Amino acid sequence: MEIVAFGVQADEKPLIEQAFRDHHEVRSLDVFLNDDTAPIAVGHEIVCTSVNCDLGASVLRALAAGGTRMVAQRSTGFNNIDLDVAADLGLTVARVSYYSPYSVAEFAWTLAMAVNRRIVRASTRTRDFDFRLDGLMGRDLHGRTAGVLGTGKIGEAFARIAHGFGMKLLGWDVAENPACMQLGMKYVPKERLLAESDLISLHVPLMPETSRLIDAAALKTMKDDAILVNSSRGGLIDTAALVAELREGRFTGVGLDVYEAEAGLFFLDKSLQAIEDDTLARLVTFPNVLVTSHQAYYTRDAVGQIVDTTVRNVLDYTAGRRSENVLVPRS
């Protein structure tokens, strides 16, 4: 059986092809699945997708009409998939429910430290042989407060690093994590966490209940000199409201690995094109903002685990087995 994989990065391609080699042929494509590219999947029973693929109703119907019976998503998030339509069409949908939480947690800390210590600006200066320190002053995080919104595996890993820095810990989640509490984390309402934290990091999934969790009101609650980091999903932040606050000179730094309108932008080379997204164009001009293109998960360890789990999901499907990774079971 040949599997067609969409949105495959160059570094990811050899890992995918090696993992599938003893089981199925795989056709790796760097294009993302959407209405325009869905015809490529005609005749393929299994389609492998990334988080920036469009699996809305029209795409799913095109896949089903072309003979696709399974979607194997190479990510934990699945907000890009219309699960109700997939179920109505009889499509099996599986995801990767777990991979290295350290990849994302460590990258979130990379963003936090980079904006706190002005690393990008300092590096740019030294490349021009400008060795002044003006405007590069950061602050110690030891003794300050880290607020962790979402204390699952990634949030816990982030909290452990914060604990190593000697920070006080505040947490917010629907369920308390005993491991975080052993680190001294105190669970508080979201409003208190935002008001008291010097560093705020987001580690919750994107769903209707968390959409724009950090809205205009939430941003107003935060300290003027707070650091905000988002390595989870772009839709957790109202970006237009964030830009408005930044224009007022607020926040020591903002580190974003995700953006709410990143589909069609992230993972692609747009360097020779005019960016039509005015909000993103304005966002990247702020000297205290660092934007990266959804790379927090992108370590050999994490991608290797993602690929291995995707292969197991496909083998489970072909064998008629069901695992905890299945979002829509085989009909």
CSV table of C-alpha atoms in Angstrom, one decimal:
chain,number,residue,atom,x,y,z
A,1,MET,CA,0.0,0.0,0.0
A,2,GLU,CA,1.3,3.5,-0.8
A,3,ILE,CA,0.6,6.2,1.8
A,4,VAL,CA,0.7,9.9,0.8
A,5,ALA,CA,2.1,12.2,3.5
A,6,PHE,CA,1.4,15.9,3.2
A,7,GLY,CA,3.4,18.8,4.8
A,8,VAL,CA,6.6,16.9,5.2
A,9,GLN,CA,9.7,19.0,6.1
A,10,ALA,CA,13.1,18.2,4.6
A,11,ASP,CA,14.5,17.1,7.9
A,12,GLU,CA,11.5,14.9,8.5
A,13,LYS,CA,11.4,13.1,5.2
A,14,PRO,CA,14.2,10.6,5.8
A,15,LEU,CA,12.8,9.7,9.2
A,16,ILE,CA,9.3,9.0,7.8
A,17,GLU,CA,10.6,7.0,4.8
A,18,GLN,CA,12.9,4.9,7.1
A,19,ALA,CA,10.1,4.2,9.6
A,20,PHE,CA,7.7,3.1,6.9
A,21,ARG,CA,10.2,1.2,4.9
A,22,ASP,CA,9.5,-2.3,6.2
A,23,HIS,CA,5.7,-1.8,6.2
A,24,HIS,CA,4.3,0.4,3.4
A,25,GLU,CA,5.5,2.7,0.7
A,26,VAL,CA,5.2,6.4,1.5
A,27,ARG,CA,5.1,9.3,-0.9
A,28,SER,CA,6.3,12.4,1.0
A,29,LEU,CA,5.2,15.8,-0.2
A,30,ASP,CA,6.2,19.2,1.1
A,31,VAL,CA,2.8,20.7,0.1
A,32,PHE,CA,0.0,21.0,2.7
A,33,LEU,CA,-3.3,19.3,2.3
A,34,ASN,CA,-6.1,21.7,1.4
A,35,ASP,CA,-8.9,22.0,-1.2
A,36,ASP,CA,-6.4,22.5,-4.0
A,37,THR,CA,-4.1,19.6,-3.2
A,38,ALA,CA,-6.7,17.1,-2.1
A,39,PRO,CA,-6.9,15.5,-5.6
A,40,ILE,CA,-3.3,14.2,-5.1
A,41,ALA,CA,-4.7,11.8,-2.5
A,42,VAL,CA,-7.1,10.1,-4.9
A,43,GLY,CA,-6.6,6.3,-4.7
A,44,HIS,CA,-4.7,6.4,-1.4
A,45,GLU,CA,-6.5,4.6,1.4
A,46,ILE,CA,-4.3,6.3,4.0
A,47,VAL,CA,-3.4,10.0,4.1
A,48,CYS,CA,-0.8,11.3,6.6
A,49,THR,CA,-1.1,14.9,7.6
A,50,SER,CA,0.6,17.7,9.7
A,51,VAL,CA,-1.0,20.2,12.0
A,52,ASN,CA,-1.0,22.9,9.3
A,53,CYS,CA,-3.0,20.8,6.8
A,54,ASP,CA,-6.7,21.7,6.3
A,55,LEU,CA,-9.0,18.9,7.1
A,56,GLY,CA,-12.2,20.8,7.1
A,57,ALA,CA,-15.5,19.5,5.7
A,58,SER,CA,-14.8,20.1,2.0
A,59,VAL,CA,-11.3,18.5,2.1
A,60,LEU,CA,-12.5,15.5,4.1
A,61,ARG,CA,-15.4,14.9,1.6
A,62,ALA,CA,-12.8,15.1,-1.3
A,63,LEU,CA,-10.6,12.5,0.5
A,64,ALA,CA,-13.5,10.2,1.1
A,65,ALA,CA,-14.7,10.5,-2.5
A,66,GLY,CA,-11.2,9.6,-3.7
A,67,GLY,CA,-11.0,6.4,-1.7
A,68,THR,CA,-9.3,7.6,1.5
A,69,ARG,CA,-10.4,5.7,4.6
A,70,MET,CA,-7.8,6.8,7.2
A,71,VAL,CA,-6.2,10.1,8.2
A,72,ALA,CA,-3.0,9.7,10.3
A,73,GLN,CA,-2.1,13.0,11.8
A,74,ARG,CA,1.5,13.6,12.8
A,75,SER,CA,0.7,15.8,15.8
A,76,THR,CA,-1.0,15.9,19.2
A,77,GLY,CA,-3.3,18.8,18.2
A,78,PHE,CA,-6.2,18.1,15.9
A,79,ASN,CA,-8.1,21.4,15.9
A,80,ASN,CA,-7.5,21.4,12.1
A,81,ILE,CA,-9.7,18.3,11.6
A,82,ASP,CA,-13.5,18.4,11.5
A,83,LEU,CA,-14.0,15.2,13.5
A,84,ASP,CA,-17.8,15.2,13.2
A,85,VAL,CA,-17.6,15.2,9.4
A,86,ALA,CA,-14.9,12.6,9.5
A,87,ALA,CA,-17.2,10.3,11.5
A,88,ASP,CA,-20.1,10.9,9.2
A,89,LEU,CA,-17.9,9.9,6.2
A,90,GLY,CA,-16.7,6.8,8.0
A,91,LEU,CA,-13.1,8.0,8.1
A,92,THR,CA,-10.7,6.7,10.7
A,93,VAL,CA,-8.7,9.5,12.3
A,94,ALA,CA,-5.7,9.0,14.6
A,95,ARG,CA,-3.2,11.4,16.1
A,96,VAL,CA,0.0,11.3,18.2
A,97,SER,CA,-1.2,11.6,21.7
A,98,TYR,CA,2.3,11.8,23.2
A,99,TYR,CA,5.9,12.9,22.3
A,100,SER,CA,8.8,14.4,24.1
A,101,PRO,CA,7.4,17.2,26.3
A,102,TYR,CA,10.9,18.4,26.8
A,103,SER,CA,11.2,19.6,23.2
A,104,VAL,CA,8.4,22.1,23.7
A,105,ALA,CA,9.2,23.1,27.3
A,106,GLU,CA,12.8,23.7,26.6
A,107,PHE,CA,12.0,25.8,23.5
A,108,ALA,CA,9.5,27.8,25.5
A,109,TRP,CA,12.3,28.6,27.9
A,110,THR,CA,14.6,29.5,25.0
A,111,LEU,CA,12.0,32.1,23.9
A,112,ALA,CA,11.7,33.4,27.4
A,113,MET,CA,15.4,33.8,27.9
A,114,ALA,CA,16.0,35.2,24.5
A,115,VAL,CA,13.5,38.1,25.0
A,116,ASN,CA,14.5,38.7,28.6
A,117,ARG,CA,18.2,39.0,27.7
A,118,ARG,CA,17.7,40.6,24.3
A,119,ILE,CA,19.7,37.8,22.6
A,120,VAL,CA,18.5,38.5,19.0
A,121,ARG,CA,19.3,42.2,19.2
A,122,ALA,CA,22.7,41.5,20.8
A,123,SER,CA,23.6,39.0,18.1
A,124,THR,CA,22.6,41.3,15.4
A,125,ARG,CA,24.7,44.1,16.9
A,126,THR,CA,27.9,42.0,17.3
A,127,ARG,CA,27.6,40.9,13.7
A,128,ASP,CA,27.9,44.6,12.8
A,129,PHE,CA,30.8,44.9,15.3
A,130,ASP,CA,28.6,47.1,17.6
A,131,PHE,CA,29.5,45.9,21.1
A,132,ARG,CA,27.5,48.4,23.2
A,133,LEU,CA,25.3,47.1,25.9
A,134,ASP,CA,22.7,50.0,25.7
A,135,GLY,CA,19.2,48.6,25.6
A,136,LEU,CA,20.3,45.0,26.4
A,137,MET,CA,19.7,44.9,30.1
A,138,GLY,CA,17.6,41.9,31.3
A,139,ARG,CA,16.7,40.8,34.8
A,140,ASP,CA,17.2,37.8,37.0
A,141,LEU,CA,14.3,35.3,37.0
A,142,HIS,CA,15.4,33.7,40.2
A,143,GLY,CA,13.0,34.6,43.0
A,144,ARG,CA,10.3,35.9,40.5
A,145,THR,CA,7.0,34.2,39.7
A,146,ALA,CA,6.3,31.9,36.8
A,147,GLY,CA,2.7,31.3,35.8
A,148,VAL,CA,2.0,28.1,33.9
A,149,LEU,CA,-1.4,27.9,32.1
A,150,GLY,CA,-1.9,24.2,31.5
A,151,THR,CA,0.1,21.8,33.7
A,152,GLY,CA,0.0,18.6,31.7
A,153,LYS,CA,3.2,16.9,30.6
A,154,ILE,CA,4.7,20.0,28.8
A,155,GLY,CA,3.5,22.4,31.5
A,156,GLU,CA,5.1,20.2,34.1
A,157,ALA,CA,8.4,20.0,32.2
A,158,PHE,CA,8.3,23.8,31.9
A,159,ALA,CA,7.6,24.1,35.7
A,160,ARG,CA,10.5,21.9,36.5
A,161,ILE,CA,12.9,24.2,34.7
A,162,ALA,CA,11.3,27.2,36.4
A,163,HIS,CA,11.8,25.4,39.7
A,164,GLY,CA,15.5,25.0,38.8
A,165,PHE,CA,15.8,28.7,38.2
A,166,GLY,CA,14.5,29.2,41.8
A,167,MET,CA,11.2,30.7,40.7
A,168,LYS,CA,7.9,30.7,42.5
A,169,LEU,CA,5.2,28.7,40.7
A,170,LEU,CA,1.6,29.5,40.0
A,171,GLY,CA,-0.6,27.1,38.0
A,172,TRP,CA,-4.0,27.1,36.3
A,173,ASP,CA,-5.7,24.0,34.9
A,174,VAL,CA,-8.9,22.1,35.1
A,175,ALA,CA,-7.1,19.4,37.1
A,176,GLU,CA,-4.2,19.9,39.5
A,177,ASN,CA,-0.9,18.0,38.7
A,178,PRO,CA,0.5,16.4,41.9
A,179,ALA,CA,4.0,16.5,40.4
A,180,CYS,CA,3.7,20.3,40.0
A,181,MET,CA,2.4,20.7,43.5
A,182,GLN,CA,5.5,18.8,44.8
A,183,LEU,CA,7.6,21.5,43.2
A,184,GLY,CA,5.7,24.1,45.3
A,185,MET,CA,3.2,25.2,42.6
A,186,LYS,CA,0.1,26.9,43.9
A,187,TYR,CA,-3.0,26.6,41.8
A,188,VAL,CA,-4.9,29.9,41.5
A,189,PRO,CA,-7.6,31.4,39.3
A,190,LYS,CA,-6.4,32.6,35.9
A,191,GLU,CA,-6.9,36.3,36.8
A,192,ARG,CA,-4.6,36.0,39.8
A,193,LEU,CA,-2.0,34.1,37.9
A,194,LEU,CA,-1.9,36.8,35.2
A,195,ALA,CA,-1.8,39.6,37.7
A,196,GLU,CA,1.0,38.1,39.8
A,197,SER,CA,3.3,36.4,37.3
A,198,ASP,CA,6.5,37.8,35.9
A,199,LEU,CA,6.7,35.1,33.3
A,200,ILE,CA,3.6,33.5,31.8
A,201,SER,CA,3.8,30.4,29.6
A,202,LEU,CA,0.8,28.8,27.7
A,203,HIS,CA,0.6,25.0,27.6
A,204,VAL,CA,-3.2,24.3,27.0
A,205,PRO,CA,-4.8,22.8,23.9
A,206,LEU,CA,-6.8,24.9,21.6
A,207,MET,CA,-10.5,24.2,21.9
A,208,PRO,CA,-13.7,26.4,22.0
A,209,GLU,CA,-13.2,26.9,25.8
A,210,THR,CA,-9.6,28.1,25.4
A,211,SER,CA,-9.9,30.1,22.2
A,212,ARG,CA,-8.4,33.5,22.8
A,213,LEU,CA,-7.8,32.6,26.4
A,214,ILE,CA,-5.5,35.6,26.5
A,215,ASP,CA,-7.8,38.3,25.3
A,216,ALA,CA,-7.8,42.0,25.7
A,217,ALA,CA,-9.1,41.8,29.3
A,218,ALA,CA,-6.5,39.2,30.2
A,219,LEU,CA,-3.7,41.2,28.7
A,220,LYS,CA,-4.8,44.3,30.7
A,221,THR,CA,-4.5,42.1,33.9
A,222,MET,CA,-0.8,41.3,33.3
A,223,LYS,CA,2.1,43.3,34.7
A,224,ASP,CA,3.5,45.9,32.4
A,225,ASP,CA,6.9,44.3,32.6
A,226,ALA,CA,5.7,40.7,32.2
A,227,ILE,CA,7.1,38.1,29.8
A,228,LEU,CA,4.5,36.2,27.7
A,229,VAL,CA,5.4,33.0,25.9
A,230,ASN,CA,3.2,30.8,23.7
A,231,SER,CA,4.5,27.6,22.3
A,232,SER,CA,1.1,25.8,22.2
A,233,ARG,CA,-1.4,27.1,19.7
A,234,GLY,CA,-1.7,30.6,18.2
A,235,GLY,CA,-5.5,30.8,18.8
A,236,LEU,CA,-4.9,31.0,22.5
A,237,ILE,CA,-4.0,34.7,22.1
A,238,ASP,CA,-6.0,37.6,20.6
A,239,THR,CA,-3.1,38.8,18.5
A,240,ALA,CA,-4.7,42.1,17.6
A,241,ALA,CA,-5.2,42.9,21.3
A,242,LEU,CA,-1.6,41.9,22.0
A,243,VAL,CA,-0.4,44.3,19.3
A,244,ALA,CA,-2.5,47.1,20.9
A,245,GLU,CA,-0.8,46.5,24.2
A,246,LEU,CA,2.6,46.4,22.7
A,247,ARG,CA,2.0,49.7,21.1
A,248,GLU,CA,1.4,51.1,24.5
A,249,GLY,CA,4.9,50.0,25.5
A,250,ARG,CA,3.8,47.2,27.7
A,251,PHE,CA,5.7,43.9,28.4
A,252,THR,CA,9.4,43.1,28.8
A,253,GLY,CA,9.1,40.6,26.1
A,254,VAL,CA,6.8,38.3,24.1
A,255,GLY,CA,8.0,35.0,22.6
A,256,LEU,CA,5.6,33.4,20.1
A,257,ASP,CA,6.3,30.1,18.4
A,258,VAL,CA,2.7,30.0,17.1
A,259,TYR,CA,0.3,32.5,15.5
A,260,GLU,CA,-3.5,32.3,15.2
A,261,ALA,CA,-3.4,32.8,11.4
A,262,GLU,CA,-0.2,30.8,10.7
A,263,ALA,CA,-1.9,28.4,8.2
A,264,GLY,CA,-0.6,29.3,4.8
A,265,LEU,CA,2.4,31.1,6.2
A,266,PHE,CA,4.4,28.9,8.7
A,267,PHE,CA,6.6,26.2,7.2
A,268,LEU,CA,6.7,28.1,3.9
A,269,ASP,CA,9.2,30.5,2.3
A,270,LYS,CA,7.4,33.8,1.9
A,271,SER,CA,10.6,35.9,1.9
A,272,LEU,CA,10.1,37.2,-1.7
A,273,GLN,CA,6.4,38.0,-1.2
A,274,ALA,CA,4.5,40.8,0.4
A,275,ILE,CA,2.9,39.7,3.6
A,276,GLU,CA,-0.8,40.6,3.5
A,277,ASP,CA,-1.3,39.8,7.2
A,278,ASP,CA,-1.0,43.3,8.7
A,279,THR,CA,-1.2,42.0,12.3
A,280,LEU,CA,1.7,39.7,11.8
A,281,ALA,CA,3.7,42.3,9.9
A,282,ARG,CA,3.2,44.8,12.8
A,283,LEU,CA,3.9,42.2,15.4
A,284,VAL,CA,7.4,41.3,14.2
A,285,THR,CA,8.5,45.0,14.1
A,286,PHE,CA,8.4,45.3,17.9
A,287,PRO,CA,11.9,45.1,19.4
A,288,ASN,CA,10.7,43.1,22.4
A,289,VAL,CA,8.9,40.4,20.3
A,290,LEU,CA,10.4,37.2,19.0
A,291,VAL,CA,8.3,35.1,16.6
A,292,THR,CA,9.4,31.7,15.4
A,293,SER,CA,7.6,29.4,13.0
A,294,HIS,CA,6.1,26.6,15.1
A,295,GLN,CA,9.4,24.8,15.7
A,296,ALA,CA,9.1,24.1,19.4
A,297,TYR,CA,8.5,20.4,18.8
A,298,TYR,CA,11.2,20.1,16.2
A,299,THR,CA,13.9,18.0,17.8
A,300,ARG,CA,15.2,14.7,16.5
A,301,ASP,CA,13.9,13.0,19.6
A,302,ALA,CA,10.3,14.4,19.4
A,303,VAL,CA,10.0,14.0,15.6
A,304,GLY,CA,11.3,10.5,15.8
A,305,GLN,CA,8.6,9.6,18.4
A,306,ILE,CA,6.0,11.3,16.3
A,307,VAL,CA,6.9,9.3,13.2
A,308,ASP,CA,7.2,6.0,15.1
A,309,THR,CA,3.7,6.6,16.7
A,310,THR,CA,2.3,7.4,13.3
A,311,VAL,CA,3.6,4.2,11.9
A,312,ARG,CA,2.0,2.3,14.8
A,313,ASN,CA,-1.3,4.0,14.2
A,314,VAL,CA,-1.2,3.0,10.5
A,315,LEU,CA,-0.3,-0.6,11.4
A,316,ASP,CA,-3.1,-0.7,14.0
A,317,TYR,CA,-5.6,0.5,11.4
A,318,THR,CA,-4.6,-2.1,8.8
A,319,ALA,CA,-4.7,-4.8,11.5
A,320,GLY,CA,-8.1,-3.7,12.8
A,321,ARG,CA,-6.8,-2.6,16.2
A,322,ARG,CA,-7.8,0.5,18.1
A,323,SER,CA,-5.5,2.5,20.4
A,324,GLU,CA,-5.7,5.5,22.6
A,325,ASN,CA,-4.5,7.6,19.6
A,326,VAL,CA,-7.7,7.0,17.7
A,327,LEU,CA,-10.0,10.1,17.5
A,328,VAL,CA,-12.6,8.6,15.2
A,329,PRO,CA,-12.7,4.8,15.2
A,330,ARG,CA,-12.9,2.6,12.1
A,331,SER,CA,-16.4,2.1,11.0
